[in-house]
Amino acid sequence: MKLATLSGNGPDGRLVVVSDDGSRFLAAEGLGTLQAALEAWDQAEPALRALAARLADGKGASLAAEAILAPLPRAWQWLDASAYRSHGELMERLFDTPPPAPGRPLMYQGMSHVFLAPTQDVPLPSEEDGIDFEGEFGVVTDRVPMGVTPAEAMKHIRLVVQINDWSLRAIAPIEMKTGFGWVQAKPACSVAPFAVTPDALGAHWRDGRVHLPLLVDWNGRRFGAARGEAMGVGFHELIAHAAATRDLCAGTVIGSGTVSNDNYREVGSSCIAERRGIEILDEGAPRTNYMRFGDTVRMEAVLSDGGILFGAIDQRVVKSV
């Protein structure tokens, strides 16, 4: 099942169910928003599945891409991990930081009151801040009780999403060295048009991981196609980590961190900082610059048969006014 949020009815938009090919929709009347549906998922899911069945029979109105917001235009909680060790090792080299303690996933709590729409321009203050994209997968939970085990956490994954976690790399090391979390280095994330239930991925959802490549194009040229299943810990384990000492509210979004593979020289990267880290290893210094105003980035995960899954994030970076 594929869900989206259209503009209208306030900042949280209106929830719709979308056909498998992404072309048609039916409004989820009576549910209002995706957040409301997540808070009452056991009651909401049958109604949403019934709409999905009607769409499969050819019903529904034409879906206009320009009306689509992020699935959750704002959320109660956004927790981002760094679950790909190949990426972590490169970032340690780039930013001269120590490796994490063994057995403890890296995770921070980021800005959640705004998630950018998938084709929205991204306003940022300065090119000197080191503008970078970060292609990720993510999950959205219902309410998760404190102390949940990884096996139990799997049942709380209601939706899977695709994310661009924007970063300002010149600011990141300054904030990291304070010992507190990021603030200025992490502006609003962008999210692909469609949030999908795990069953929509079929065999591409296993072990709490997305078994698909994330295709990343920078200014129209392929930059990376790293595969999602290389996470050192699965989403269920990240949920259990986050919920060790607190409940997680319905609508919590948890990111994988930048999708990365050990064979990054062959498959490319999902962020510029990783490419720069590879250049440091291979050539002694980085040579790839960060983004400029007017640059574009496109991200999409496509099913093995070419079918649409999350849809594409396709954005341009612009100077904030």
PDB file of C-alpha atoms in Angstrom:
ATOM      1  CA  MET A   1       0.000   0.000   0.000  1.00  0.00           C
ATOM      2  CA  LYS A   2       1.220   3.447  -0.977  1.00  0.00           C
ATOM      3  CA  LEU A   3       0.284   6.622   0.928  1.00  0.00           C
ATOM      4  CA  ALA A   4       0.867  10.306   0.245  1.00  0.00           C
ATOM      5  CA  THR A   5      -0.045  13.699   1.645  1.00  0.00           C
ATOM      6  CA  LEU A   6      -1.498  16.420  -0.570  1.00  0.00           C
ATOM      7  CA  SER A   7      -1.524  20.134   0.142  1.00  0.00           C
ATOM      8  CA  GLY A   8      -4.596  21.635   1.795  1.00  0.00           C
ATOM      9  CA  ASN A   9      -6.302  21.488   5.182  1.00  0.00           C
ATOM     10  CA  GLY A  10      -3.443  23.154   7.053  1.00  0.00           C
ATOM     11  CA  PRO A  11       0.253  22.401   7.524  1.00  0.00           C
ATOM     12  CA  ASP A  12      -0.214  18.626   7.850  1.00  0.00           C
ATOM     13  CA  GLY A  13      -2.037  18.321   4.510  1.00  0.00           C
ATOM     14  CA  ARG A  14      -4.570  15.617   3.699  1.00  0.00           C
ATOM     15  CA  LEU A  15      -3.925  11.899   3.558  1.00  0.00           C
ATOM     16  CA  VAL A  16      -4.529   9.967   0.334  1.00  0.00           C
ATOM     17  CA  VAL A  17      -3.969   6.403  -0.852  1.00  0.00           C
ATOM     18  CA  VAL A  18      -2.111   6.125  -4.167  1.00  0.00           C
ATOM     19  CA  SER A  19      -2.249   3.524  -6.926  1.00  0.00           C
ATOM     20  CA  ASP A  20       0.751   1.241  -7.384  1.00  0.00           C
ATOM     21  CA  ASP A  21       1.908   3.160 -10.458  1.00  0.00           C
ATOM     22  CA  GLY A  22       1.642   6.510  -8.643  1.00  0.00           C
ATOM     23  CA  SER A  23      -0.838   7.987 -11.119  1.00  0.00           C
ATOM     24  CA  ARG A  24      -4.139   8.000  -9.191  1.00  0.00           C
ATOM     25  CA  PHE A  25      -5.371   8.616  -5.658  1.00  0.00           C
ATOM     26  CA  LEU A  26      -8.352   8.349  -3.363  1.00  0.00           C
ATOM     27  CA  ALA A  27      -8.741  10.620  -0.340  1.00  0.00           C
ATOM     28  CA  ALA A  28      -8.733   8.968   3.074  1.00  0.00           C
ATOM     29  CA  GLU A  29     -11.952  10.661   4.163  1.00  0.00           C
ATOM     30  CA  GLY A  30     -12.477  10.684   7.904  1.00  0.00           C
ATOM     31  CA  LEU A  31      -8.811  10.093   8.740  1.00  0.00           C
ATOM     32  CA  GLY A  32      -7.547  13.551   7.860  1.00  0.00           C
ATOM     33  CA  THR A  33      -3.771  13.252   8.136  1.00  0.00           C
ATOM     34  CA  LEU A  34      -1.133  10.562   8.092  1.00  0.00           C
ATOM     35  CA  GLN A  35      -0.258  11.421  11.692  1.00  0.00           C
ATOM     36  CA  ALA A  36      -3.848  10.755  12.743  1.00  0.00           C
ATOM     37  CA  ALA A  37      -3.823   7.431  10.903  1.00  0.00           C
ATOM     38  CA  LEU A  38      -0.581   6.371  12.595  1.00  0.00           C
ATOM     39  CA  GLU A  39      -1.994   7.186  16.012  1.00  0.00           C
ATOM     40  CA  ALA A  40      -4.923   4.822  15.366  1.00  0.00           C
ATOM     41  CA  TRP A  41      -3.298   2.431  12.891  1.00  0.00           C
ATOM     42  CA  ASP A  42      -5.217  -0.701  13.863  1.00  0.00           C
ATOM     43  CA  GLN A  43      -8.466   1.074  13.027  1.00  0.00           C
ATOM     44  CA  ALA A  44      -7.147   3.107  10.097  1.00  0.00           C
ATOM     45  CA  GLU A  45      -5.329   0.389   8.170  1.00  0.00           C
ATOM     46  CA  PRO A  46      -8.435  -1.605   7.073  1.00  0.00           C
ATOM     47  CA  ALA A  47     -10.019   1.549   5.666  1.00  0.00           C
ATOM     48  CA  LEU A  48      -6.812   2.465   3.854  1.00  0.00           C
ATOM     49  CA  ARG A  49      -6.481  -1.062   2.444  1.00  0.00           C
ATOM     50  CA  ALA A  50     -10.051  -0.848   1.154  1.00  0.00           C
ATOM     51  CA  LEU A  51      -9.147   2.327  -0.741  1.00  0.00           C
ATOM     52  CA  ALA A  52      -6.056   0.610  -2.136  1.00  0.00           C
ATOM     53  CA  ALA A  53      -8.280  -2.208  -3.422  1.00  0.00           C
ATOM     54  CA  ARG A  54     -10.535   0.326  -5.186  1.00  0.00           C
ATOM     55  CA  LEU A  55      -7.476   1.883  -6.814  1.00  0.00           C
ATOM     56  CA  ALA A  56      -6.374  -1.561  -7.996  1.00  0.00           C
ATOM     57  CA  ASP A  57      -9.770  -1.792  -9.735  1.00  0.00           C
ATOM     58  CA  GLY A  58      -9.055   1.389 -11.671  1.00  0.00           C
ATOM     59  CA  LYS A  59     -10.835   3.913  -9.460  1.00  0.00           C
ATOM     60  CA  GLY A  60      -9.402   7.250  -8.342  1.00  0.00           C
ATOM     61  CA  ALA A  61      -8.563  10.727  -9.570  1.00  0.00           C
ATOM     62  CA  SER A  62      -5.411  11.759 -11.419  1.00  0.00           C
ATOM     63  CA  LEU A  63      -2.553  12.641  -9.057  1.00  0.00           C
ATOM     64  CA  ALA A  64      -0.803  15.973  -9.680  1.00  0.00           C
ATOM     65  CA  ALA A  65       2.847  15.834  -8.645  1.00  0.00           C
ATOM     66  CA  GLU A  66       2.950  19.521  -7.700  1.00  0.00           C
ATOM     67  CA  ALA A  67       0.326  18.975  -4.981  1.00  0.00           C
ATOM     68  CA  ILE A  68       2.353  16.330  -3.135  1.00  0.00           C
ATOM     69  CA  LEU A  69       3.977  17.232   0.174  1.00  0.00           C
ATOM     70  CA  ALA A  70       6.289  15.099   2.271  1.00  0.00           C
ATOM     71  CA  PRO A  71       4.253  12.142   3.622  1.00  0.00           C
ATOM     72  CA  LEU A  72       4.628  13.695   7.093  1.00  0.00           C
ATOM     73  CA  PRO A  73       5.096  17.436   6.470  1.00  0.00           C
ATOM     74  CA  ARG A  74       6.003  17.700  10.148  1.00  0.00           C
ATOM     75  CA  ALA A  75       6.575  14.976  12.704  1.00  0.00           C
ATOM     76  CA  TRP A  76       6.830  14.642  16.452  1.00  0.00           C
ATOM     77  CA  GLN A  77      10.248  13.024  16.229  1.00  0.00           C
ATOM     78  CA  TRP A  78      13.059  12.501  13.701  1.00  0.00           C
ATOM     79  CA  LEU A  79      15.927  10.223  14.722  1.00  0.00           C
ATOM     80  CA  ASP A  80      18.730   9.665  12.258  1.00  0.00           C
ATOM     81  CA  ALA A  81      21.299   6.899  12.537  1.00  0.00           C
ATOM     82  CA  SER A  82      24.576   6.105  10.814  1.00  0.00           C
ATOM     83  CA  ALA A  83      24.094   2.418  10.130  1.00  0.00           C
ATOM     84  CA  TYR A  84      26.518   1.935   7.219  1.00  0.00           C
ATOM     85  CA  ARG A  85      30.015   1.263   8.523  1.00  0.00           C
ATOM     86  CA  SER A  86      31.720   1.989   5.188  1.00  0.00           C
ATOM     87  CA  HIS A  87      30.293   5.506   5.343  1.00  0.00           C
ATOM     88  CA  GLY A  88      31.216   5.922   9.001  1.00  0.00           C
ATOM     89  CA  GLU A  89      34.839   4.998   8.402  1.00  0.00           C
ATOM     90  CA  LEU A  90      35.151   7.536   5.609  1.00  0.00           C
ATOM     91  CA  MET A  91      33.560  10.270   7.728  1.00  0.00           C
ATOM     92  CA  GLU A  92      35.947   9.513  10.579  1.00  0.00           C
ATOM     93  CA  ARG A  93      38.812  10.056   8.171  1.00  0.00           C
ATOM     94  CA  LEU A  94      37.305  13.210   6.686  1.00  0.00           C
ATOM     95  CA  PHE A  95      36.395  14.878   9.998  1.00  0.00           C
ATOM     96  CA  ASP A  96      39.165  13.333  12.154  1.00  0.00           C
ATOM     97  CA  THR A  97      36.722  11.825  14.657  1.00  0.00           C
ATOM     98  CA  PRO A  98      37.069   8.565  16.637  1.00  0.00           C
ATOM     99  CA  PRO A  99      35.011   5.462  15.812  1.00  0.00           C
ATOM    100  CA  PRO A 100      31.881   4.798  17.885  1.00  0.00           C
ATOM    101  CA  ALA A 101      31.900   2.539  20.922  1.00  0.00           C
ATOM    102  CA  PRO A 102      31.415  -1.112  19.924  1.00  0.00           C
ATOM    103  CA  GLY A 103      27.815  -2.331  19.943  1.00  0.00           C
ATOM    104  CA  ARG A 104      26.254   1.133  20.195  1.00  0.00           C
ATOM    105  CA  PRO A 105      24.536   2.509  17.068  1.00  0.00           C
ATOM    106  CA  LEU A 106      25.173   6.120  16.176  1.00  0.00           C
ATOM    107  CA  MET A 107      21.980   8.189  16.354  1.00  0.00           C
ATOM    108  CA  TYR A 108      21.016  11.815  16.843  1.00  0.00           C
ATOM    109  CA  GLN A 109      17.700  13.650  17.182  1.00  0.00           C
ATOM    110  CA  GLY A 110      17.195  16.161  14.386  1.00  0.00           C
ATOM    111  CA  MET A 111      14.784  18.818  13.235  1.00  0.00           C
ATOM    112  CA  SER A 112      11.324  17.352  12.724  1.00  0.00           C
ATOM    113  CA  HIS A 113       8.899  20.281  12.544  1.00  0.00           C
ATOM    114  CA  VAL A 114       9.469  20.615   8.777  1.00  0.00           C
ATOM    115  CA  PHE A 115      10.027  17.974   6.107  1.00  0.00           C
ATOM    116  CA  LEU A 116      10.404  19.419   2.614  1.00  0.00           C
ATOM    117  CA  ALA A 117       8.240  18.290  -0.297  1.00  0.00           C
ATOM    118  CA  PRO A 118       9.991  16.078  -2.872  1.00  0.00           C
ATOM    119  CA  THR A 119      10.203  18.697  -5.649  1.00  0.00           C
ATOM    120  CA  GLN A 120      10.440  21.808  -3.476  1.00  0.00           C
ATOM    121  CA  ASP A 121      13.409  24.158  -3.903  1.00  0.00           C
ATOM    122  CA  VAL A 122      15.798  23.931  -0.953  1.00  0.00           C
ATOM    123  CA  PRO A 123      16.671  27.399   0.411  1.00  0.00           C
ATOM    124  CA  LEU A 124      19.997  27.642   2.244  1.00  0.00           C
ATOM    125  CA  PRO A 125      22.020  30.652   3.377  1.00  0.00           C
ATOM    126  CA  SER A 126      25.524  30.153   1.955  1.00  0.00           C
ATOM    127  CA  GLU A 127      27.515  27.967  -0.400  1.00  0.00           C
ATOM    128  CA  GLU A 128      30.421  28.337   2.013  1.00  0.00           C
ATOM    129  CA  ASP A 129      28.598  26.114   4.507  1.00  0.00           C
ATOM    130  CA  GLY A 130      29.408  23.009   2.437  1.00  0.00           C
ATOM    131  CA  ILE A 131      25.976  22.060   1.056  1.00  0.00           C
ATOM    132  CA  ASP A 132      25.601  18.305   0.753  1.00  0.00           C
ATOM    133  CA  PHE A 133      22.835  15.803   0.046  1.00  0.00           C
ATOM    134  CA  GLU A 134      22.549  12.488   1.903  1.00  0.00           C
ATOM    135  CA  GLY A 135      20.443   9.717   0.401  1.00  0.00           C
ATOM    136  CA  GLU A 136      18.813   7.489   3.009  1.00  0.00           C
ATOM    137  CA  PHE A 137      16.010   5.066   3.644  1.00  0.00           C
ATOM    138  CA  GLY A 138      13.785   5.456   6.688  1.00  0.00           C
ATOM    139  CA  VAL A 139      10.869   3.978   8.575  1.00  0.00           C
ATOM    140  CA  VAL A 140       7.856   5.447  10.339  1.00  0.00           C
ATOM    141  CA  THR A 141       6.549   3.782  13.492  1.00  0.00           C
ATOM    142  CA  ASP A 142       3.333   3.598  15.399  1.00  0.00           C
ATOM    143  CA  ARG A 143       3.621   4.017  19.186  1.00  0.00           C
ATOM    144  CA  VAL A 144       6.597   2.003  20.449  1.00  0.00           C
ATOM    145  CA  PRO A 145       6.780   1.061  24.158  1.00  0.00           C
ATOM    146  CA  MET A 146       9.944   1.622  26.141  1.00  0.00           C
ATOM    147  CA  GLY A 147      12.191  -1.427  26.365  1.00  0.00           C
ATOM    148  CA  VAL A 148      10.970  -3.074  23.168  1.00  0.00           C
ATOM    149  CA  THR A 149      13.190  -5.833  21.768  1.00  0.00           C
ATOM    150  CA  PRO A 150      14.398  -5.771  18.147  1.00  0.00           C
ATOM    151  CA  ALA A 151      12.012  -8.621  17.277  1.00  0.00           C
ATOM    152  CA  GLU A 152       9.086  -6.778  18.841  1.00  0.00           C
ATOM    153  CA  ALA A 153      10.172  -3.517  17.179  1.00  0.00           C
ATOM    154  CA  MET A 154       9.691  -5.059  13.728  1.00  0.00           C
ATOM    155  CA  LYS A 155       5.931  -5.101  14.326  1.00  0.00           C
ATOM    156  CA  HIS A 156       5.939  -1.339  14.950  1.00  0.00           C
ATOM    157  CA  ILE A 157       7.350  -0.456  11.505  1.00  0.00           C
ATOM    158  CA  ARG A 158       4.274   0.788   9.674  1.00  0.00           C
ATOM    159  CA  LEU A 159       5.796   2.616   6.723  1.00  0.00           C
ATOM    160  CA  VAL A 160       9.049   2.800   4.791  1.00  0.00           C
ATOM    161  CA  VAL A 161      10.246   6.070   3.238  1.00  0.00           C
ATOM    162  CA  GLN A 162      13.120   7.552   1.226  1.00  0.00           C
ATOM    163  CA  ILE A 163      14.894  10.635   2.581  1.00  0.00           C
ATOM    164  CA  ASN A 164      17.398  13.307   1.578  1.00  0.00           C
ATOM    165  CA  ASP A 165      19.024  14.378   4.848  1.00  0.00           C
ATOM    166  CA  TRP A 166      20.551  17.714   3.875  1.00  0.00           C
ATOM    167  CA  SER A 167      23.820  18.589   5.620  1.00  0.00           C
ATOM    168  CA  LEU A 168      26.074  21.641   5.897  1.00  0.00           C
ATOM    169  CA  ARG A 169      29.502  20.051   6.082  1.00  0.00           C
ATOM    170  CA  ALA A 170      31.533  23.123   7.057  1.00  0.00           C
ATOM    171  CA  ILE A 171      29.421  23.533  10.204  1.00  0.00           C
ATOM    172  CA  ALA A 172      29.137  19.841  11.139  1.00  0.00           C
ATOM    173  CA  PRO A 173      32.636  19.330  12.620  1.00  0.00           C
ATOM    174  CA  ILE A 174      32.354  22.506  14.672  1.00  0.00           C
ATOM    175  CA  GLU A 175      29.143  21.286  16.291  1.00  0.00           C
ATOM    176  CA  MET A 176      30.429  17.722  16.656  1.00  0.00           C
ATOM    177  CA  LYS A 177      33.393  18.926  18.712  1.00  0.00           C
ATOM    178  CA  THR A 178      31.109  20.629  21.244  1.00  0.00           C
ATOM    179  CA  GLY A 179      29.942  17.203  22.395  1.00  0.00           C
ATOM    180  CA  PHE A 180      26.287  18.156  21.880  1.00  0.00           C
ATOM    181  CA  GLY A 181      24.029  17.462  18.901  1.00  0.00           C
ATOM    182  CA  TRP A 182      23.787  19.138  15.531  1.00  0.00           C
ATOM    183  CA  VAL A 183      21.627  22.240  15.109  1.00  0.00           C
ATOM    184  CA  GLN A 184      22.934  24.566  12.392  1.00  0.00           C
ATOM    185  CA  ALA A 185      24.532  21.752  10.368  1.00  0.00           C
ATOM    186  CA  LYS A 186      21.226  19.952   9.818  1.00  0.00           C
ATOM    187  CA  PRO A 187      18.507  21.917   7.981  1.00  0.00           C
ATOM    188  CA  ALA A 188      15.161  20.373   7.044  1.00  0.00           C
ATOM    189  CA  CYS A 189      15.192  16.965   5.355  1.00  0.00           C
ATOM    190  CA  SER A 190      13.311  16.137   2.155  1.00  0.00           C
ATOM    191  CA  VAL A 191      11.147  13.044   1.732  1.00  0.00           C
ATOM    192  CA  ALA A 192      10.082  11.199  -1.424  1.00  0.00           C
ATOM    193  CA  PRO A 193       6.382  11.426  -2.384  1.00  0.00           C
ATOM    194  CA  PHE A 194       5.162   8.030  -1.219  1.00  0.00           C
ATOM    195  CA  ALA A 195       5.349   6.251   2.122  1.00  0.00           C
ATOM    196  CA  VAL A 196       4.796   2.538   1.584  1.00  0.00           C
ATOM    197  CA  THR A 197       3.877  -0.330   3.855  1.00  0.00           C
ATOM    198  CA  PRO A 198       6.647  -2.944   4.198  1.00  0.00           C
ATOM    199  CA  ASP A 199       4.636  -5.534   2.265  1.00  0.00           C
ATOM    200  CA  ALA A 200       4.723  -3.229  -0.787  1.00  0.00           C
ATOM    201  CA  LEU A 201       8.453  -3.948  -1.066  1.00  0.00           C
ATOM    202  CA  GLY A 202       7.855  -7.696  -1.287  1.00  0.00           C
ATOM    203  CA  ALA A 203      11.156  -9.578  -1.271  1.00  0.00           C
ATOM    204  CA  HIS A 204      13.003  -6.254  -1.171  1.00  0.00           C
ATOM    205  CA  TRP A 205      12.106  -5.898   2.541  1.00  0.00           C
ATOM    206  CA  ARG A 206      14.033  -8.401   4.679  1.00  0.00           C
ATOM    207  CA  ASP A 207      15.790  -8.329   8.047  1.00  0.00           C
ATOM    208  CA  GLY A 208      14.576  -4.801   8.718  1.00  0.00           C
ATOM    209  CA  ARG A 209      16.401  -3.532   5.628  1.00  0.00           C
ATOM    210  CA  VAL A 210      15.553  -2.236   2.137  1.00  0.00           C
ATOM    211  CA  HIS A 211      17.193  -4.550  -0.410  1.00  0.00           C
ATOM    212  CA  LEU A 212      17.340  -2.077  -3.284  1.00  0.00           C
ATOM    213  CA  PRO A 213      19.859   0.384  -4.738  1.00  0.00           C
ATOM    214  CA  LEU A 214      19.307   4.091  -4.139  1.00  0.00           C
ATOM    215  CA  LEU A 215      19.995   5.889  -7.425  1.00  0.00           C
ATOM    216  CA  VAL A 216      21.454   9.374  -6.892  1.00  0.00           C
ATOM    217  CA  ASP A 217      21.990  11.881  -9.732  1.00  0.00           C
ATOM    218  CA  TRP A 218      23.751  15.211  -9.204  1.00  0.00           C
ATOM    219  CA  ASN A 219      23.114  17.789 -11.947  1.00  0.00           C
ATOM    220  CA  GLY A 220      21.809  15.031 -14.196  1.00  0.00           C
ATOM    221  CA  ARG A 221      24.797  12.691 -13.836  1.00  0.00           C
ATOM    222  CA  ARG A 222      24.786   9.419 -11.911  1.00  0.00           C
ATOM    223  CA  PHE A 223      26.629   9.905  -8.613  1.00  0.00           C
ATOM    224  CA  GLY A 224      25.781   6.716  -6.745  1.00  0.00           C
ATOM    225  CA  ALA A 225      23.797   3.496  -6.710  1.00  0.00           C
ATOM    226  CA  ALA A 226      24.631   2.006  -3.308  1.00  0.00           C
ATOM    227  CA  ARG A 227      22.397  -0.772  -1.990  1.00  0.00           C
ATOM    228  CA  GLY A 228      20.307  -0.397   1.131  1.00  0.00           C
ATOM    229  CA  GLU A 229      20.758  -3.855   2.650  1.00  0.00           C
ATOM    230  CA  ALA A 230      24.351  -3.194   3.782  1.00  0.00           C
ATOM    231  CA  MET A 231      23.180  -1.628   7.074  1.00  0.00           C
ATOM    232  CA  GLY A 232      25.277  -2.879   9.990  1.00  0.00           C
ATOM    233  CA  VAL A 233      22.111  -2.882  12.114  1.00  0.00           C
ATOM    234  CA  GLY A 234      18.543  -3.121  10.815  1.00  0.00           C
ATOM    235  CA  PHE A 235      15.735  -0.658  11.403  1.00  0.00           C
ATOM    236  CA  HIS A 236      14.220  -2.932  14.059  1.00  0.00           C
ATOM    237  CA  GLU A 237      17.481  -2.742  16.003  1.00  0.00           C
ATOM    238  CA  LEU A 238      17.617   1.042  15.616  1.00  0.00           C
ATOM    239  CA  ILE A 239      14.071   1.293  16.985  1.00  0.00           C
ATOM    240  CA  ALA A 240      14.983  -0.864  19.981  1.00  0.00           C
ATOM    241  CA  HIS A 241      18.026   1.335  20.616  1.00  0.00           C
ATOM    242  CA  ALA A 242      15.953   4.521  20.479  1.00  0.00           C
ATOM    243  CA  ALA A 243      13.252   3.067  22.743  1.00  0.00           C
ATOM    244  CA  ALA A 244      15.604   1.674  25.394  1.00  0.00           C
ATOM    245  CA  THR A 245      14.742   4.394  27.923  1.00  0.00           C
ATOM    246  CA  ARG A 246      11.620   6.055  26.502  1.00  0.00           C
ATOM    247  CA  ASP A 247       8.463   5.412  24.560  1.00  0.00           C
ATOM    248  CA  LEU A 248       8.449   6.483  20.909  1.00  0.00           C
ATOM    249  CA  CYS A 249       5.355   8.343  19.786  1.00  0.00           C
ATOM    250  CA  ALA A 250       3.360   7.308  16.750  1.00  0.00           C
ATOM    251  CA  GLY A 251       4.824   9.042  13.724  1.00  0.00           C
ATOM    252  CA  THR A 252       8.450   8.725  14.822  1.00  0.00           C
ATOM    253  CA  VAL A 253      10.693   8.772  11.747  1.00  0.00           C
ATOM    254  CA  ILE A 254      14.000   6.879  11.924  1.00  0.00           C
ATOM    255  CA  GLY A 255      16.642   7.207   9.215  1.00  0.00           C
ATOM    256  CA  SER A 256      19.313   4.751   8.154  1.00  0.00           C
ATOM    257  CA  GLY A 257      22.024   7.311   7.611  1.00  0.00           C
ATOM    258  CA  THR A 258      23.739   7.723   4.257  1.00  0.00           C
ATOM    259  CA  VAL A 259      23.368   4.573   2.156  1.00  0.00           C
ATOM    260  CA  SER A 260      26.863   3.231   1.543  1.00  0.00           C
ATOM    261  CA  ASN A 261      28.605   0.046   0.391  1.00  0.00           C
ATOM    262  CA  ASP A 262      32.117  -1.298   0.898  1.00  0.00           C
ATOM    263  CA  ASN A 263      32.670  -1.281  -2.885  1.00  0.00           C
ATOM    264  CA  TYR A 264      32.034   2.470  -3.043  1.00  0.00           C
ATOM    265  CA  ARG A 265      34.576   2.926  -5.823  1.00  0.00           C
ATOM    266  CA  GLU A 266      32.341   0.815  -8.071  1.00  0.00           C
ATOM    267  CA  VAL A 267      28.820   1.784  -6.974  1.00  0.00           C
ATOM    268  CA  GLY A 268      29.453   5.431  -6.106  1.00  0.00           C
ATOM    269  CA  SER A 269      28.184   7.382  -3.129  1.00  0.00           C
ATOM    270  CA  SER A 270      24.983   8.825  -1.707  1.00  0.00           C
ATOM    271  CA  CYS A 271      26.604  12.037  -0.484  1.00  0.00           C
ATOM    272  CA  ILE A 272      29.446  14.325  -1.553  1.00  0.00           C
ATOM    273  CA  ALA A 273      31.320  14.039   1.757  1.00  0.00           C
ATOM    274  CA  GLU A 274      31.772  10.316   1.184  1.00  0.00           C
ATOM    275  CA  ARG A 275      33.171  10.955  -2.311  1.00  0.00           C
ATOM    276  CA  ARG A 276      35.593  13.446  -0.767  1.00  0.00           C
ATOM    277  CA  GLY A 277      36.593  10.855   1.822  1.00  0.00           C
ATOM    278  CA  ILE A 278      37.387   8.385  -0.968  1.00  0.00           C
ATOM    279  CA  GLU A 279      39.494  11.033  -2.693  1.00  0.00           C
ATOM    280  CA  ILE A 280      41.443  11.618   0.520  1.00  0.00           C
ATOM    281  CA  LEU A 281      42.164   7.890   0.730  1.00  0.00           C
ATOM    282  CA  ASP A 282      43.101   7.546  -2.946  1.00  0.00           C
ATOM    283  CA  GLU A 283      44.706  10.884  -3.785  1.00  0.00           C
ATOM    284  CA  GLY A 284      45.631  12.484  -0.461  1.00  0.00           C
ATOM    285  CA  ALA A 285      43.172  15.386  -0.778  1.00  0.00           C
ATOM    286  CA  PRO A 286      39.534  15.995  -1.755  1.00  0.00           C
ATOM    287  CA  ARG A 287      38.845  17.432  -5.203  1.00  0.00           C
ATOM    288  CA  THR A 288      35.029  17.296  -5.474  1.00  0.00           C
ATOM    289  CA  ASN A 289      33.383  20.541  -4.336  1.00  0.00           C
ATOM    290  CA  TYR A 290      30.099  20.723  -2.455  1.00  0.00           C
ATOM    291  CA  MET A 291      26.885  21.989  -4.067  1.00  0.00           C
ATOM    292  CA  ARG A 292      26.355  25.419  -5.575  1.00  0.00           C
ATOM    293  CA  PHE A 293      23.128  27.376  -5.813  1.00  0.00           C
ATOM    294  CA  GLY A 294      21.228  26.148  -8.866  1.00  0.00           C
ATOM    295  CA  ASP A 295      22.546  22.589  -8.536  1.00  0.00           C
ATOM    296  CA  THR A 296      20.010  19.770  -8.628  1.00  0.00           C
ATOM    297  CA  VAL A 297      19.881  16.344  -7.011  1.00  0.00           C
ATOM    298  CA  ARG A 298      17.572  13.457  -7.832  1.00  0.00           C
ATOM    299  CA  MET A 299      17.127  10.301  -5.747  1.00  0.00           C
ATOM    300  CA  GLU A 300      14.986   7.258  -6.460  1.00  0.00           C
ATOM    301  CA  ALA A 301      14.776   3.581  -5.532  1.00  0.00           C
ATOM    302  CA  VAL A 302      13.206   1.537  -8.324  1.00  0.00           C
ATOM    303  CA  LEU A 303      11.844  -1.989  -8.030  1.00  0.00           C
ATOM    304  CA  SER A 304      13.604  -4.771  -9.920  1.00  0.00           C
ATOM    305  CA  ASP A 305      10.804  -4.785 -12.523  1.00  0.00           C
ATOM    306  CA  GLY A 306      11.109  -1.017 -12.990  1.00  0.00           C
ATOM    307  CA  GLY A 307       8.035  -0.239 -10.919  1.00  0.00           C
ATOM    308  CA  ILE A 308       7.651   2.956  -8.903  1.00  0.00           C
ATOM    309  CA  LEU A 309       8.125   2.576  -5.156  1.00  0.00           C
ATOM    310  CA  PHE A 310       8.716   5.776  -3.162  1.00  0.00           C
ATOM    311  CA  GLY A 311       8.793   8.048  -6.191  1.00  0.00           C
ATOM    312  CA  ALA A 312      11.635  10.498  -6.740  1.00  0.00           C
ATOM    313  CA  ILE A 313      13.098  13.343  -4.731  1.00  0.00           C
ATOM    314  CA  ASP A 314      14.087  15.889  -7.392  1.00  0.00           C
ATOM    315  CA  GLN A 315      15.199  19.254  -6.015  1.00  0.00           C
ATOM    316  CA  ARG A 316      17.247  22.366  -6.660  1.00  0.00           C
ATOM    317  CA  VAL A 317      19.351  24.246  -4.100  1.00  0.00           C
ATOM    318  CA  VAL A 318      18.673  28.006  -3.991  1.00  0.00           C
ATOM    319  CA  LYS A 319      19.864  30.930  -1.882  1.00  0.00           C
ATOM    320  CA  SER A 320      17.493  31.730   0.971  1.00  0.00           C
ATOM    321  CA  VAL A 321      15.855  35.131   0.866  1.00  0.00           C
TER     322      VAL A 321
END
